[in-house]
Coordinates of N, CA and C in Angstrom, one line a residue:
Chain A
D1 N -17.8 0.1 -13.8 CA -17.6 -0.8 -12.0 C -16.8 -0.1 -11.0
A2 N -17.7 -0.2 -9.9 CA -17.2 0.6 -9.1 C -15.9 0.0 -9.0
G3 N -14.8 1.1 -7.9 CA -13.9 0.3 -7.0 C -13.9 0.2 -6.2
V4 N -12.6 0.0 -5.4 CA -13.2 -0.9 -3.6 C -13.5 0.6 -2.9
T5 N -14.6 0.2 -1.9 CA -15.2 1.0 -1.2 C -15.6 1.2 -0.3
Q6 N -14.7 1.7 0.5 CA -14.9 2.0 2.3 C -16.1 3.5 2.7
S7 N -16.2 2.4 3.7 CA -16.9 3.5 4.1 C -16.5 3.4 6.3
P8 N -17.0 4.4 7.1 CA -17.5 6.0 6.8 C -15.9 6.4 5.8
T9 N -16.0 7.5 5.7 CA -15.0 8.2 4.7 C -14.4 8.8 6.5
H10 N -14.4 9.5 7.1 CA -14.2 10.4 8.1 C -14.6 9.7 9.6
L11 N -13.5 9.7 10.7 CA -14.8 9.5 11.7 C -13.8 9.4 13.1
I12 N -14.5 10.1 14.4 CA -13.7 10.9 15.3 C -14.2 10.2 16.4
K13 N -13.5 9.2 17.0 CA -13.6 8.5 18.3 C -13.0 8.8 19.4
T14 N -13.7 8.8 20.5 CA -13.2 8.8 22.1 C -12.1 8.0 22.2
R15 N -10.8 7.6 23.0 CA -10.1 7.3 23.6 C -11.7 5.6 24.1
G16 N -10.7 4.5 24.2 CA -11.7 3.9 25.0 C -12.8 3.2 24.1
Q17 N -13.2 3.5 23.0 CA -14.3 3.3 22.2 C -14.2 2.4 21.5
H18 N -15.1 2.0 21.1 CA -14.8 0.4 19.6 C -15.2 1.5 18.3
V19 N -14.7 0.8 16.7 CA -15.0 1.1 15.6 C -15.1 -0.1 14.7
T20 N -15.9 0.6 13.5 CA -16.2 -0.8 12.8 C -15.7 -0.1 11.4
L21 N -14.8 -0.4 10.7 CA -14.4 -0.3 9.4 C -15.2 -0.9 8.2
R22 N -15.6 -0.5 7.1 CA -15.7 -1.2 6.7 C -15.3 -1.6 4.8
C23 N -15.3 -2.5 3.9 CA -14.9 -2.0 2.5 C -15.7 -3.4 2.0
S24 N -15.9 -2.9 0.3 CA -16.7 -3.2 -0.2 C -15.4 -3.7 -1.5
P25 N -14.8 -4.7 -2.1 CA -13.9 -5.4 -2.7 C -14.4 -4.9 -4.4
I26 N -13.1 -4.8 -5.0 CA -14.3 -4.9 -6.7 C -14.2 -6.1 -7.0
S27 N -15.9 -6.2 -8.0 CA -16.9 -7.5 -7.9 C -15.4 -8.0 -8.9
G28 N -15.8 -10.1 -8.1 CA -15.2 -10.4 -8.6 C -13.6 -11.0 -7.8
H29 N -13.1 -9.4 -7.3 CA -11.9 -9.8 -6.4 C -12.6 -10.7 -5.1
K30 N -11.1 -11.4 -4.7 CA -11.8 -11.9 -3.7 C -10.8 -11.9 -2.5
S31 N -10.0 -11.5 -2.8 CA -9.2 -11.1 -1.5 C -8.9 -9.8 -0.8
V32 N -9.3 -9.4 0.3 CA -9.6 -8.0 0.7 C -8.0 -8.0 1.7
S33 N -7.1 -6.9 1.8 CA -6.2 -6.7 2.9 C -6.9 -5.7 3.3
W34 N -6.2 -5.8 4.8 CA -6.3 -4.0 5.6 C -4.8 -3.5 5.7
Y35 N -5.3 -2.4 5.6 CA -3.6 -1.5 6.3 C -3.6 -0.4 6.8
Q36 N -2.7 0.1 8.1 CA -3.1 1.0 8.6 C -1.4 2.4 8.2
Q37 N -2.5 3.6 8.3 CA -1.1 4.3 7.3 C -1.7 5.3 8.3
V38 N 0.1 5.5 9.2 CA -0.1 6.4 9.5 C 0.7 8.3 8.8
L39 N 0.5 9.0 9.1 CA 1.1 10.2 8.4 C 2.4 10.1 8.5
G40 N 3.2 10.2 6.9 CA 4.5 10.2 7.2 C 5.0 9.2 6.7
Q41 N 4.0 7.9 6.6 CA 4.7 7.0 6.4 C 4.1 5.8 5.5
G42 N 4.6 4.2 5.0 CA 4.1 3.6 4.6 C 2.7 3.0 4.8
P43 N 2.1 2.2 4.0 CA 1.0 1.8 4.7 C 1.9 0.1 5.6
Q44 N 1.3 0.1 6.4 CA 1.5 -1.5 7.3 C 0.4 -2.1 7.7
F45 N 1.1 -3.6 6.9 CA -0.4 -4.7 6.8 C -1.1 -4.6 8.3
I46 N -2.0 -5.1 8.4 CA -3.3 -6.0 9.3 C -3.4 -6.6 9.4
F47 N -4.4 -7.2 8.1 CA -5.1 -8.2 8.0 C -5.1 -8.8 6.2
Q48 N -4.7 -10.1 6.1 CA -5.4 -10.1 4.8 C -6.4 -11.9 4.5
Y49 N -7.6 -11.3 3.8 CA -8.7 -12.3 3.4 C -8.5 -12.8 2.6
Y50 N -8.9 -14.3 2.2 CA -9.1 -14.5 1.0 C -10.3 -15.9 1.0
E51 N -10.8 -16.0 0.0 CA -12.5 -16.4 0.6 C -12.4 -17.1 1.9
K52 N -12.5 -15.9 2.1 CA -13.7 -15.8 3.9 C -12.6 -16.2 4.7
E53 N -11.1 -16.9 4.8 CA -10.9 -17.0 5.1 C -9.5 -16.0 5.8
E54 N -8.9 -15.9 7.0 CA -7.9 -14.9 6.9 C -6.5 -15.6 7.0
R55 N -5.7 -15.3 6.5 CA -4.7 -15.4 5.1 C -3.8 -15.1 5.9
G56 N -3.5 -14.0 6.8 CA -2.2 -13.3 7.1 C -2.6 -12.1 7.9
R57 N -1.5 -12.3 9.0 CA -1.9 -11.4 10.1 C -0.7 -10.5 10.8
G58 N -0.7 -8.7 10.6 CA 0.8 -8.3 10.9 C 1.0 -8.1 12.2
N59 N 1.7 -7.0 12.4 CA 2.5 -7.0 13.9 C 1.2 -6.1 14.3
F60 N 0.2 -6.8 14.8 CA -1.0 -5.0 16.0 C -2.4 -6.5 16.6
P61 N -2.3 -5.8 17.7 CA -2.6 -6.2 19.0 C -3.7 -6.9 19.1
D62 N -4.2 -7.4 19.4 CA -5.4 -8.3 19.8 C -6.8 -7.5 19.6
R63 N -6.4 -6.1 20.1 CA -7.6 -5.7 19.8 C -8.6 -5.5 18.3
F64 N -7.8 -5.3 17.4 CA -7.3 -5.2 15.7 C -7.9 -6.5 15.6
S65 N -9.2 -6.6 14.9 CA -9.7 -8.3 14.3 C -10.8 -7.7 13.0
A66 N -10.9 -8.9 12.6 CA -11.3 -8.6 11.2 C -12.1 -9.8 10.5
R67 N -13.5 -9.8 9.7 CA -14.0 -10.9 8.9 C -14.1 -10.4 7.5
Q68 N -14.9 -11.8 7.2 CA -14.6 -11.0 5.1 C -15.6 -12.1 5.3
F69 N -16.7 -10.8 4.7 CA -18.6 -12.4 4.2 C -18.7 -13.0 3.0
P70 N -19.6 -13.0 2.8 CA -20.1 -15.1 2.4 C -20.3 -14.0 0.6
N71 N -20.1 -12.0 0.4 CA -19.8 -11.1 -0.7 C -18.9 -10.5 -0.8
Y72 N -17.9 -11.0 0.1 CA -16.5 -10.7 -0.5 C -16.2 -9.8 0.4
S73 N -17.2 -8.8 1.4 CA -16.5 -7.4 1.9 C -16.3 -7.6 2.9
S74 N -16.0 -7.2 3.9 CA -14.7 -6.9 4.9 C -15.2 -6.0 5.9
E75 N -14.9 -6.2 7.2 CA -15.1 -5.5 8.3 C -13.7 -5.4 9.4
L76 N -13.0 -4.3 9.9 CA -12.2 -4.1 10.6 C -12.5 -3.4 12.1
N77 N -12.2 -4.5 13.2 CA -12.9 -4.1 13.9 C -12.1 -3.3 14.6
V78 N -12.0 -2.1 15.9 CA -10.5 -1.5 16.7 C -11.2 -1.8 17.7
N79 N -11.2 -2.4 18.6 CA -11.7 -2.0 20.5 C -10.9 -1.6 21.1
A80 N -11.2 -0.9 22.0 CA -10.3 0.0 23.2 C -9.2 0.4 22.4
L81 N -9.7 1.8 21.7 CA -9.4 2.8 21.0 C -7.8 3.5 21.4
L82 N -6.8 3.9 21.3 CA -6.3 4.8 22.0 C -5.5 5.9 20.7
L83 N -4.9 7.0 21.1 CA -4.7 8.1 20.8 C -4.2 7.2 19.3
G84 N -2.9 6.3 19.3 CA -1.9 6.2 18.3 C -2.9 5.0 17.1
D85 N -4.2 4.8 17.4 CA -5.3 4.3 16.2 C -5.0 5.0 14.9
S86 N -5.1 6.6 15.6 CA -5.1 7.6 15.0 C -4.5 7.2 13.3
A87 N -4.9 7.5 12.5 CA -4.5 7.1 11.0 C -5.5 6.9 10.2
L88 N -5.3 6.7 8.9 CA -5.6 6.4 7.3 C -6.0 4.5 7.2
Y89 N -7.0 4.2 7.4 CA -6.7 3.2 7.2 C -7.7 2.7 5.8
L90 N -6.9 2.0 5.3 CA -7.5 1.5 3.6 C -7.7 -0.3 3.5
C91 N -8.3 -0.5 2.4 CA -8.7 -1.6 2.4 C -8.0 -1.9 1.1
A92 N -7.4 -3.2 0.5 CA -7.3 -3.1 -0.6 C -7.9 -4.7 -1.3
S93 N -8.2 -4.9 -2.8 CA -8.4 -6.1 -2.6 C -7.9 -6.3 -4.1
S94 N -7.5 -7.6 -4.5 CA -6.8 -8.0 -5.6 C -7.6 -9.4 -5.8
L95 N -7.4 -9.5 -7.4 CA -8.5 -10.8 -7.8 C -7.5 -12.3 -7.3
R96 N -6.3 -12.6 -7.6 CA -5.7 -13.5 -7.0 C -5.3 -13.1 -5.1
E97 N -5.2 -14.0 -4.2 CA -4.5 -14.0 -3.1 C -3.2 -13.1 -2.5
D98 N -2.0 -13.4 -4.2 CA -0.4 -13.2 -3.9 C -0.4 -11.7 -4.8
S99 N -1.2 -11.4 -4.8 CA -1.6 -9.8 -5.5 C -0.6 -9.6 -6.6
V100 N -0.3 -10.8 -7.3 CA 0.8 -10.5 -8.5 C 0.4 -9.4 -9.7
Y101 N -1.0 -8.9 -9.9 CA -1.7 -8.2 -10.6 C -1.5 -6.7 -10.0
G102 N -1.2 -6.3 -8.4 CA -0.9 -5.3 -7.9 C -1.8 -5.1 -7.3
Y103 N -2.4 -4.1 -5.9 CA -3.8 -4.6 -4.9 C -4.5 -2.8 -5.6
T104 N -5.6 -3.1 -5.6 CA -6.3 -1.7 -5.9 C -6.9 -1.3 -4.3
F105 N -6.3 -0.1 -4.3 CA -6.8 0.3 -3.2 C -7.9 0.9 -3.0
G106 N -8.7 1.0 -1.6 CA -9.7 2.2 -1.5 C -9.8 3.6 -1.2
S107 N -10.5 4.1 -0.8 CA -10.2 6.1 -0.4 C -9.4 6.1 0.7
G108 N -9.5 5.0 1.4 CA -9.8 4.9 2.9 C -10.3 5.6 4.4
T109 N -10.6 5.0 4.8 CA -11.2 5.7 6.2 C -10.2 6.6 7.4
R110 N -10.2 8.1 7.4 CA -9.5 8.9 8.3 C -9.9 7.9 9.3
L111 N -9.3 8.1 10.0 CA -9.5 7.2 12.1 C -9.5 8.8 12.6
T112 N -10.0 9.0 14.0 CA -9.1 10.2 14.8 C -9.4 10.0 16.3
V113 N -8.7 9.4 16.7 CA -9.2 8.9 18.1 C -9.2 10.7 19.2
V114 N -9.5 11.2 20.5 CA -9.4 12.1 20.8 C -9.3 11.9 22.2
Chain B
G1 N 10.6 -10.7 8.2 CA 10.3 -10.2 6.8 C 10.8 -9.5 5.9
Q2 N 10.8 -9.5 4.8 CA 11.7 -8.7 4.2 C 11.4 -7.3 4.5
Q3 N 12.4 -6.5 3.9 CA 12.6 -4.9 4.7 C 13.2 -4.2 3.5
V4 N 12.2 -2.9 2.7 CA 12.9 -1.9 1.9 C 13.2 -1.0 2.5
M5 N 14.6 -0.3 1.8 CA 14.7 1.1 2.7 C 14.8 1.5 1.3
Q6 N 14.2 3.4 1.2 CA 13.5 4.1 0.3 C 14.6 5.2 0.1
I7 N 15.3 5.6 -0.9 CA 15.8 7.0 -0.4 C 15.8 7.6 -2.1
P8 N 15.7 9.0 -1.9 CA 15.3 10.1 -1.0 C 14.5 9.7 -0.3
Q9 N 14.3 10.7 0.8 CA 13.3 10.7 1.8 C 12.3 11.7 0.9
Y10 N 12.6 12.9 0.8 CA 12.1 14.3 -0.3 C 12.7 14.5 -1.3
Q11 N 12.4 14.7 -2.4 CA 12.8 15.6 -3.3 C 12.0 16.6 -3.8
H12 N 12.4 17.7 -4.4 CA 11.8 18.8 -4.6 C 12.7 19.1 -6.0
V13 N 12.1 19.4 -7.3 CA 12.6 19.7 -8.4 C 11.6 20.4 -9.5
Q14 N 11.8 21.3 -10.5 CA 11.4 21.9 -11.0 C 11.3 21.5 -12.1
E15 N 9.5 22.2 -12.5 CA 8.9 21.7 -14.0 C 10.7 21.0 -14.5
G16 N 9.8 20.0 -15.5 CA 11.1 19.8 -16.7 C 12.4 18.6 -15.8
E17 N 12.2 18.8 -14.9 CA 13.6 17.7 -14.4 C 13.0 16.8 -14.6
D18 N 14.5 15.8 -14.3 CA 13.6 14.7 -13.6 C 14.3 14.0 -12.4
F19 N 13.5 13.0 -12.3 CA 13.4 12.6 -10.9 C 14.1 11.2 -10.9
T20 N 14.7 10.9 -10.0 CA 15.0 9.3 -9.4 C 14.6 9.2 -7.9
T21 N 14.3 7.6 -7.7 CA 14.1 7.3 -6.3 C 14.2 5.6 -6.1
Y22 N 14.8 5.7 -4.9 CA 15.9 4.3 -5.3 C 15.0 3.3 -3.8
C23 N 15.0 2.0 -4.1 CA 14.7 1.3 -3.2 C 15.8 0.2 -3.0
N24 N 16.0 0.6 -1.4 CA 17.2 -0.8 -2.1 C 16.8 -2.3 -0.2
S25 N 17.7 -3.4 -0.6 CA 17.5 -4.3 0.2 C 18.6 -5.2 0.9
S26 N 19.1 -5.5 1.8 CA 19.8 -6.3 2.6 C 19.6 -8.1 1.8
T27 N 18.7 -8.3 1.5 CA 18.6 -9.4 0.7 C 17.9 -9.5 -0.6
T28 N 17.6 -10.4 -0.8 CA 17.2 -10.1 -2.3 C 16.3 -10.8 -2.9
L29 N 15.2 -9.9 -3.1 CA 14.0 -10.1 -3.4 C 13.0 -10.5 -4.4
S30 N 12.4 -11.1 -4.0 CA 12.0 -12.3 -5.1 C 11.0 -10.8 -6.3
N31 N 10.2 -10.0 -5.9 CA 9.3 -9.4 -6.4 C 9.6 -7.9 -6.1
I32 N 9.2 -7.1 -6.5 CA 9.3 -5.5 -6.1 C 7.9 -4.7 -6.5
Q33 N 7.4 -4.1 -6.0 CA 5.4 -3.3 -6.6 C 6.1 -2.0 -6.8
W34 N 5.8 -0.6 -7.1 CA 5.5 0.3 -7.2 C 4.0 1.1 -6.6
Y35 N 4.4 2.1 -6.1 CA 3.0 2.6 -5.6 C 2.8 4.4 -5.9
K36 N 2.0 5.0 -6.4 CA 2.0 6.4 -6.3 C 1.1 6.7 -5.5
Q37 N 1.4 7.7 -4.3 CA -0.1 8.2 -3.2 C -0.4 9.7 -3.6
R38 N -1.3 10.4 -4.1 CA -0.9 11.8 -4.9 C -1.3 12.4 -2.8
P39 N -1.2 13.3 -3.2 CA -1.7 14.1 -1.4 C -3.3 14.2 -1.9
G40 N -3.0 13.1 0.3 CA -4.6 12.7 0.7 C -5.0 12.4 -0.3
G41 N -4.3 11.6 -0.8 CA -5.2 10.0 -1.5 C -4.7 8.7 -1.2
H42 N -5.5 8.0 -2.4 CA -4.4 6.4 -2.1 C -3.4 5.7 -2.4
P43 N -2.7 4.8 -2.3 CA -1.9 4.3 -3.1 C -2.5 3.4 -4.2
V44 N -1.7 3.7 -5.5 CA -2.2 3.4 -6.6 C -1.2 2.6 -7.5
F45 N -1.5 1.5 -7.9 CA -0.8 0.1 -8.5 C 0.1 0.9 -9.7
L46 N 1.5 1.1 -10.0 CA 1.6 1.2 -11.1 C 2.5 0.0 -11.7
I47 N 3.1 -0.3 -10.9 CA 4.0 -1.9 -12.2 C 4.6 -3.3 -10.6
Q48 N 4.5 -4.1 -11.4 CA 5.4 -5.2 -10.8 C 6.8 -5.4 -11.2
L49 N 7.7 -5.4 -10.9 CA 8.7 -6.3 -11.5 C 9.6 -7.7 -10.6
V50 N 9.8 -8.6 -11.6 CA 9.9 -9.5 -10.9 C 11.8 -10.4 -11.4
K51 N 12.2 -10.0 -12.5 CA 13.3 -10.6 -13.5 C 14.8 -9.6 -13.2
S52 N 15.3 -10.2 -12.9 CA 16.9 -9.7 -12.7 C 17.0 -9.0 -13.6
G53 N 17.5 -8.2 -13.8 CA 17.4 -7.0 -15.2 C 16.9 -6.3 -15.9
E54 N 15.4 -6.7 -14.8 CA 14.4 -6.4 -15.9 C 14.0 -4.4 -15.5
V55 N 13.1 -4.1 -17.2 CA 13.7 -2.4 -16.9 C 12.2 -2.6 -17.7
K56 N 11.1 -2.0 -17.2 CA 9.6 -1.7 -17.8 C 9.8 0.2 -17.7
K57 N 9.0 0.1 -18.7 CA 8.8 1.5 -19.0 C 6.8 1.8 -19.3
Q58 N 6.9 3.0 -19.0 CA 5.0 3.2 -19.1 C 5.5 5.4 -19.1
K59 N 5.3 5.4 -20.6 CA 5.3 6.4 -20.7 C 6.1 7.3 -20.0
R60 N 6.5 8.6 -19.5 CA 7.8 9.1 -18.9 C 8.2 8.7 -17.8
L61 N 8.0 7.1 -17.5 CA 8.1 7.0 -16.8 C 9.0 5.4 -16.5
T62 N 10.2 4.8 -16.1 CA 10.9 4.0 -15.9 C 11.5 3.2 -15.2
F63 N 11.4 1.9 -14.8 CA 10.8 1.1 -13.4 C 12.7 0.1 -13.9
Q64 N 13.6 0.1 -13.0 CA 14.6 -0.5 -13.4 C 14.3 -1.6 -11.8
F65 N 14.5 -3.2 -12.0 CA 15.2 -4.5 -11.1 C 16.8 -4.7 -11.3
G66 N 17.3 -4.4 -10.3 CA 18.7 -4.6 -10.4 C 18.8 -6.1 -10.7
E67 N 19.9 -6.3 -10.7 CA 21.2 -7.8 -11.7 C 20.8 -9.0 -10.4
A68 N 21.1 -8.6 -8.7 CA 21.0 -8.8 -8.0 C 19.4 -9.1 -7.2
K69 N 18.8 -8.7 -8.0 CA 17.5 -8.1 -7.2 C 17.4 -7.5 -5.7
K70 N 18.3 -6.8 -5.7 CA 18.2 -6.3 -4.5 C 18.2 -4.9 -4.4
N71 N 17.6 -4.1 -5.2 CA 17.4 -2.8 -5.9 C 16.8 -2.7 -6.6
S72 N 15.9 -1.4 -6.7 CA 15.0 -1.1 -7.8 C 15.3 0.4 -8.1
S73 N 14.6 1.2 -8.8 CA 14.4 2.7 -8.8 C 13.3 2.8 -9.9
L74 N 12.8 3.8 -9.9 CA 11.7 4.4 -10.6 C 12.4 5.6 -10.6
H75 N 12.4 5.6 -12.6 CA 12.4 7.3 -12.4 C 11.9 8.0 -13.7
I76 N 11.5 9.1 -13.4 CA 11.1 10.1 -14.3 C 11.8 11.3 -14.8
T77 N 11.3 11.3 -16.3 CA 12.0 12.0 -16.9 C 11.0 13.2 -17.2
A78 N 11.2 14.5 -16.8 CA 10.6 16.0 -17.5 C 9.4 15.6 -16.5
T79 N 9.8 16.0 -15.8 CA 8.8 15.9 -14.4 C 7.6 16.7 -14.9
Q80 N 6.0 16.4 -14.2 CA 5.4 17.8 -14.7 C 4.6 17.9 -13.3
T81 N 3.6 18.9 -13.7 CA 3.5 19.2 -11.8 C 2.1 18.2 -11.3
T82 N 1.6 17.0 -12.5 CA 1.1 15.7 -11.8 C 2.0 14.5 -11.5
D83 N 3.0 15.1 -11.6 CA 3.8 13.6 -10.5 C 4.0 14.0 -9.2
V84 N 3.2 15.4 -9.2 CA 3.8 15.2 -7.7 C 2.7 13.9 -6.7
G85 N 3.4 14.2 -5.5 CA 2.7 12.8 -4.4 C 4.2 12.2 -3.5
T86 N 3.5 10.9 -3.7 CA 5.0 10.3 -2.6 C 4.8 8.9 -3.3
Y87 N 5.6 8.4 -3.7 CA 5.9 7.4 -4.5 C 6.7 5.9 -3.8
F88 N 6.0 4.7 -3.5 CA 6.3 4.2 -3.2 C 7.0 2.6 -3.6
C89 N 8.1 1.8 -3.0 CA 7.9 0.8 -3.6 C 7.8 -0.8 -2.2
A90 N 7.3 -1.5 -2.7 CA 6.3 -2.7 -1.8 C 6.9 -3.6 -2.3
V91 N 7.4 -4.9 -1.0 CA 7.6 -6.1 -1.7 C 6.3 -7.0 -1.1
R92 N 6.2 -8.2 -2.0 CA 5.0 -9.0 -1.8 C 5.5 -10.0 -1.2
N93 N 5.4 -10.4 -0.4 CA 5.5 -12.1 0.4 C 5.6 -13.3 -1.2
A94 N 6.4 -13.6 0.0 CA 6.8 -14.8 -1.9 C 6.2 -16.6 -1.5
G95 N 5.7 -16.5 0.1 CA 5.2 -17.6 0.3 C 5.1 -17.4 1.9
G96 N 4.6 -18.8 2.4 CA 4.8 -19.0 3.7 C 3.0 -17.8 4.4
T97 N 3.4 -17.9 5.7 CA 1.8 -17.3 5.9 C 2.2 -15.5 5.5
S98 N 1.3 -15.3 5.3 CA 0.8 -13.5 4.8 C 1.5 -13.7 3.5
Y99 N 0.6 -14.8 2.4 CA 0.7 -15.1 1.3 C 1.5 -13.1 0.9
G100 N 0.1 -12.8 0.6 CA -0.6 -11.3 0.0 C 0.2 -10.7 0.3
K101 N 0.9 -10.5 1.3 CA 1.3 -9.4 2.6 C 2.1 -8.7 2.0
L102 N 2.0 -7.3 1.8 CA 2.6 -6.0 0.9 C 3.6 -5.0 2.1
T103 N 5.3 -5.0 2.2 CA 5.8 -4.3 3.0 C 6.5 -3.5 2.0
F104 N 5.8 -2.1 2.6 CA 6.3 -0.7 1.5 C 7.2 -0.7 1.8
G105 N 7.8 0.5 1.8 CA 9.2 1.0 2.3 C 8.9 2.9 2.2
Q106 N 9.4 3.7 2.9 CA 8.8 4.6 3.7 C 8.7 6.0 2.9
G107 N 8.9 5.4 1.6 CA 8.1 6.0 0.5 C 8.9 7.5 0.4
T108 N 9.4 8.6 -0.8 CA 10.1 9.5 -1.4 C 8.3 10.0 -2.0
I109 N 8.6 11.5 -1.4 CA 8.0 12.8 -1.6 C 8.8 13.6 -2.1
L110 N 7.4 13.5 -3.4 CA 8.0 14.6 -4.5 C 7.4 16.0 -4.9
T111 N 7.4 17.0 -4.9 CA 7.4 18.3 -5.1 C 8.0 18.5 -6.5
V112 N 6.9 19.3 -7.1 CA 7.6 19.9 -8.4 C 6.9 21.3 -8.4
H113 N 7.8 22.5 -8.7 CA 7.8 24.0 -8.5 C 7.4 24.0 -10.3
P114 N 6.4 24.8 -10.4 CA 6.1 24.8 -11.6 C 7.3 26.6 -12.2

C-alpha cells in the first residue's frame, strides 16, 4: 500500500511566481494537513482538510490556499512567492480528523525561491 | 494555542551512551506525540501519550508523560548510529478550531559518534 505521495519533490521558483504542490494521502485516509518546515525548525501548521472541508488554518497569509478533492488528494497553492517561502512543505494524512493515531507524513516538496 | 519547549537543542553522544530529550509546557497538555526525522527525511510518528504519568516503551526507547501533564521525555538506551536524527515532540489540538493541528517543539538534534 502506497504511503503519502507528494509532488514535485523539488522546485525552484522566482519571487512573485505562483506554485502548486500536490499530495495524495494513504488510501482510506480522509484527513490531509499541510505543514511548512523551515531549515532548523519544527514543522508549522498551514491547513487541515477533512472530508473536503477546511478544518483549520494556521498563521499564514492569504497568499497560501489549499483544497481537497473528492478522492481526498489535496493541493497547496502559494501566490506571489517570497524568498521567505523557501522551505520543505510537508503533507500529512490520517484516518481521522484528530490524528489520535499520529500523522503519516509524505517525503515533502523542497521549494526554493530565488 | 499550546506551545512546547524542547531541550536540549543539540545532543552529541558516543555510540552506546544514553540520550534523553525533554518537552515542557507552562500549561496542562491533553496529549503529546513524538516524531523522529532522519537527516534529509520527513517526520515519522513514534508514539502518543495521553494519560498522566504514562510510560510506554518501544525496544530501546522509553516515553514518559509527567504526572501534571506539563512535560514529557524520550529516553534512548544505548544509542546506535541508526538513532541519528531530530526528535520532535508535538501537541495535538484537543478541540475547537483546527482540531487536528499539531504544534511542534523546536526539536532535539541527536548525533551519534561510532
